[in-house]
């Protein structure tokens, strides 16, 4: 049995929470996805491992490489930035099956640095994250700084925050526009870089 898995950590733009409201997965030009999506434009029937329903997906090739057909699937699973989607191809003899699954990270917070402070890309999880920190006795503070328009033509203002650990701001340790994922390990805050794709290929006995 041959298995190929491609894992994508989703961002708000792909989830339709950006300005265009398009829903998709962006594929880097240097990433080969042909061992799962072998024919550009062809619809592939994926089975959701968690729910058992079918999801028809296809990859498009143009100015950008995208996997499309995910809008309803995103909405049904209430996904946020930092959650992962897994595309899987399983080949056993002449039998080929395709699976899709998700991994949600409800207890993490995704933030992006800007000149005003940190924008929280998962504001729907802020209250719960604060509750987790408080219950764990973690010395983490998320303080509102200002509300500003990110661009002159932005329709509304965005809230920006500072994040302090043991009284020390994280702003100086992050580069400009860098995206970070925050989660607790015991009472300690872990800060990790926001990756895009992971790909695995392996064989198992049938």
Tab-separated table of C-alpha atoms in Angstrom:
chain	number	residue	atom	x	y	z
A	1	UNK	CA	0.000	0.000	0.000
A	2	UNK	CA	1.427	3.360	-1.062
A	3	UNK	CA	0.306	6.479	0.784
A	4	UNK	CA	0.964	10.123	-0.053
A	5	UNK	CA	-0.117	12.837	2.387
A	6	UNK	CA	0.020	16.575	1.799
A	7	UNK	CA	-0.653	18.780	4.826
A	8	UNK	CA	-1.437	22.493	4.542
A	9	UNK	CA	-1.657	24.927	7.439
A	10	UNK	CA	-4.431	27.284	6.367
A	11	UNK	CA	-4.410	31.077	6.463
A	12	UNK	CA	-7.281	33.565	6.509
A	13	UNK	CA	-6.976	34.415	2.810
A	14	UNK	CA	-7.469	30.770	1.823
A	15	UNK	CA	-10.403	30.480	4.224
A	16	UNK	CA	-12.244	33.326	2.486
A	17	UNK	CA	-11.728	35.747	5.366
A	18	UNK	CA	-9.695	38.160	3.257
A	19	UNK	CA	-10.893	40.874	0.923
A	20	UNK	CA	-11.906	38.607	-1.982
A	21	UNK	CA	-13.782	35.941	0.049
A	22	UNK	CA	-12.394	33.273	-2.300
A	23	UNK	CA	-11.871	29.829	-0.750
A	24	UNK	CA	-8.999	27.617	-1.897
A	25	UNK	CA	-5.579	26.244	-1.004
A	26	UNK	CA	-2.612	28.011	-2.561
A	27	UNK	CA	0.085	25.707	-3.937
A	28	UNK	CA	3.659	27.033	-4.273
A	29	UNK	CA	5.032	26.810	-7.791
A	30	UNK	CA	7.922	24.651	-6.589
A	31	UNK	CA	5.677	22.078	-4.856
A	32	UNK	CA	4.834	18.990	-6.919
A	33	UNK	CA	1.292	17.815	-6.128
A	34	UNK	CA	0.933	15.530	-9.158
A	35	UNK	CA	1.170	12.369	-7.038
A	36	UNK	CA	-2.239	13.333	-5.592
A	37	UNK	CA	-3.712	15.772	-8.131
A	38	UNK	CA	-2.342	14.113	-11.263
A	39	UNK	CA	-4.483	15.886	-13.889
A	40	UNK	CA	-4.921	19.687	-13.744
A	41	UNK	CA	-8.586	20.665	-13.856
A	42	UNK	CA	-9.924	17.157	-13.240
A	43	UNK	CA	-12.327	16.755	-10.307
A	44	UNK	CA	-11.201	14.158	-7.761
A	45	UNK	CA	-13.647	12.637	-5.289
A	46	UNK	CA	-12.220	12.842	-1.757
A	47	UNK	CA	-13.860	11.123	1.224
A	48	UNK	CA	-13.846	13.005	4.515
A	49	UNK	CA	-12.331	10.601	7.057
A	50	UNK	CA	-14.163	12.229	9.938
A	51	UNK	CA	-17.663	12.595	8.482
A	52	UNK	CA	-17.723	10.169	5.581
A	53	UNK	CA	-19.107	12.696	3.091
A	54	UNK	CA	-17.651	13.277	-0.364
A	55	UNK	CA	-15.814	16.432	-1.447
A	56	UNK	CA	-15.042	17.102	-5.119
A	57	UNK	CA	-11.752	18.974	-5.527
A	58	UNK	CA	-9.629	20.006	-8.472
A	59	UNK	CA	-6.377	21.851	-8.978
A	60	UNK	CA	-6.124	24.867	-11.234
A	61	UNK	CA	-3.005	26.085	-12.995
A	62	UNK	CA	-2.712	29.693	-14.107
A	63	UNK	CA	-1.120	32.741	-12.570
A	64	UNK	CA	-1.364	30.760	-9.331
A	65	UNK	CA	-1.652	27.043	-8.582
A	66	UNK	CA	-4.700	26.392	-6.422
A	67	UNK	CA	-6.824	23.561	-5.069
A	68	UNK	CA	-10.455	24.647	-5.314
A	69	UNK	CA	-13.895	23.356	-4.336
A	70	UNK	CA	-13.389	23.800	-0.595
A	71	UNK	CA	-15.878	26.540	0.307
A	72	UNK	CA	-18.641	24.384	1.757
A	73	UNK	CA	-16.119	22.075	3.442
A	74	UNK	CA	-14.485	25.033	5.194
A	75	UNK	CA	-17.845	26.330	6.391
A	76	UNK	CA	-19.056	22.945	7.633
A	77	UNK	CA	-15.920	22.503	9.726
A	78	UNK	CA	-15.702	26.103	11.017
A	79	UNK	CA	-11.984	26.384	10.280
A	80	UNK	CA	-9.621	29.120	11.428
A	81	UNK	CA	-6.105	30.218	10.519
A	82	UNK	CA	-3.594	27.685	11.812
A	83	UNK	CA	-5.879	24.686	11.320
A	84	UNK	CA	-4.543	21.991	9.010
A	85	UNK	CA	-6.091	20.233	6.030
A	86	UNK	CA	-4.733	16.880	4.854
A	87	UNK	CA	-5.042	15.536	1.295
A	88	UNK	CA	-4.276	11.819	1.087
A	89	UNK	CA	-3.923	9.332	-1.770
A	90	UNK	CA	-3.930	5.627	-0.908
A	91	UNK	CA	-2.937	3.131	-3.600
A	92	UNK	CA	-3.433	-0.590	-2.994
A	93	UNK	CA	-2.874	-2.625	-6.140
A	94	UNK	CA	-5.278	-1.276	-8.754
A	95	UNK	CA	-7.437	0.407	-6.107
A	96	UNK	CA	-6.836	4.132	-5.566
A	97	UNK	CA	-8.714	6.102	-2.911
A	98	UNK	CA	-8.560	9.742	-1.892
A	99	UNK	CA	-9.195	11.087	1.594
A	100	UNK	CA	-9.450	14.506	3.193
A	101	UNK	CA	-9.287	15.342	6.884
A	102	UNK	CA	-8.683	18.312	9.155
A	103	UNK	CA	-6.823	18.997	12.375
A	104	UNK	CA	-8.144	21.924	14.402
A	105	UNK	CA	-6.059	23.827	16.940
A	106	UNK	CA	-8.710	25.474	19.085
A	107	UNK	CA	-6.261	26.145	21.923
A	108	UNK	CA	-3.714	28.061	19.834
A	109	UNK	CA	-3.620	31.688	18.709
A	110	UNK	CA	-2.260	32.910	15.364
A	111	UNK	CA	-0.842	36.435	15.224
A	112	UNK	CA	0.969	38.616	12.704
A	113	UNK	CA	3.323	41.450	13.501
A	114	UNK	CA	2.790	44.886	11.969
A	115	UNK	CA	4.037	48.390	12.655
A	116	UNK	CA	1.110	48.903	15.044
A	117	UNK	CA	1.586	45.702	17.050
A	118	UNK	CA	0.229	42.180	16.668
A	119	UNK	CA	-2.889	41.537	14.628
A	120	UNK	CA	-4.734	38.503	15.965
A	121	UNK	CA	-5.646	36.397	12.940
A	122	UNK	CA	-7.900	34.125	15.013
A	123	UNK	CA	-9.882	36.663	17.092
A	124	UNK	CA	-12.658	34.107	17.583
A	125	UNK	CA	-10.222	32.145	19.780
A	126	UNK	CA	-8.833	35.040	21.828
A	127	UNK	CA	-11.211	34.771	24.788
A	128	UNK	CA	-10.650	31.017	25.090
A	129	UNK	CA	-6.872	31.427	24.809
A	130	UNK	CA	-6.906	34.015	27.604
A	131	UNK	CA	-8.976	31.622	29.710
A	132	UNK	CA	-6.487	28.801	29.116
A	133	UNK	CA	-3.577	31.032	30.136
A	134	UNK	CA	-5.381	32.181	33.261
A	135	UNK	CA	-6.358	28.665	34.320
A	136	UNK	CA	-2.792	27.436	33.800
A	137	UNK	CA	-1.296	30.299	35.778
A	138	UNK	CA	0.786	31.341	32.768
A	139	UNK	CA	2.292	34.825	32.919
A	140	UNK	CA	0.936	35.850	29.526
A	141	UNK	CA	-0.769	39.179	28.854
A	142	UNK	CA	-2.474	40.220	25.619
A	143	UNK	CA	-3.078	43.950	25.786
A	144	UNK	CA	-4.996	46.096	23.295
A	145	UNK	CA	-2.786	48.838	21.797
A	146	UNK	CA	-4.719	50.610	19.056
A	147	UNK	CA	-7.223	50.249	16.217
A	148	UNK	CA	-5.963	51.349	12.801
A	149	UNK	CA	-6.740	50.854	9.130
A	150	UNK	CA	-4.175	48.519	7.618
A	151	UNK	CA	-4.411	50.383	4.300
A	152	UNK	CA	-5.861	53.722	3.305
A	153	UNK	CA	-8.663	51.955	1.417
A	154	UNK	CA	-9.460	49.475	4.209
A	155	UNK	CA	-13.219	49.574	4.934
A	156	UNK	CA	-12.735	49.256	8.692
A	157	UNK	CA	-10.135	49.424	11.424
A	158	UNK	CA	-8.208	46.435	12.757
A	159	UNK	CA	-7.356	45.909	16.409
A	160	UNK	CA	-3.689	45.559	17.324
A	161	UNK	CA	-2.215	44.140	20.515
A	162	UNK	CA	1.004	43.662	22.428
A	163	UNK	CA	1.790	40.232	23.860
A	164	UNK	CA	3.859	40.055	27.027
A	165	UNK	CA	5.444	36.979	28.588
A	166	UNK	CA	6.718	37.497	32.135
A	167	UNK	CA	6.356	41.219	31.456
A	168	UNK	CA	8.486	41.184	28.276
A	169	UNK	CA	6.979	42.051	24.891
A	170	UNK	CA	7.296	39.594	22.005
A	171	UNK	CA	7.336	42.390	19.428
A	172	UNK	CA	11.115	42.789	19.408
A	173	UNK	CA	11.647	39.067	18.799
A	174	UNK	CA	9.490	38.932	15.639
A	175	UNK	CA	10.346	40.219	12.189
A	176	UNK	CA	8.120	42.527	10.182
A	177	UNK	CA	4.854	40.894	9.040
A	178	UNK	CA	5.986	37.576	10.512
A	179	UNK	CA	3.192	35.134	11.396
A	180	UNK	CA	3.497	33.179	14.633
A	181	UNK	CA	1.437	30.502	16.331
A	182	UNK	CA	1.120	30.635	20.122
A	183	UNK	CA	0.157	27.760	22.399
A	184	UNK	CA	0.703	26.703	25.992
A	185	UNK	CA	2.850	23.787	27.104
A	186	UNK	CA	2.127	23.462	30.784
A	187	UNK	CA	2.524	27.007	32.076
A	188	UNK	CA	4.965	28.015	29.331
A	189	UNK	CA	4.066	29.868	26.140
A	190	UNK	CA	5.456	28.299	22.979
A	191	UNK	CA	5.914	30.460	19.893
A	192	UNK	CA	6.385	28.699	16.559
A	193	UNK	CA	6.774	29.882	12.991
A	194	UNK	CA	3.806	29.479	10.667
A	195	UNK	CA	4.744	26.869	8.038
A	196	UNK	CA	2.925	26.308	4.776
A	197	UNK	CA	3.097	22.747	3.478
A	198	UNK	CA	4.340	19.348	4.606
A	199	UNK	CA	4.448	16.301	2.372
A	200	UNK	CA	4.939	12.638	3.267
A	201	UNK	CA	5.152	9.504	1.130
A	202	UNK	CA	5.487	6.017	2.589
A	203	UNK	CA	4.502	2.389	2.109
A	204	UNK	CA	2.624	0.012	4.410
A	205	UNK	CA	1.557	-3.596	4.215
A	206	UNK	CA	-2.017	-4.048	3.004
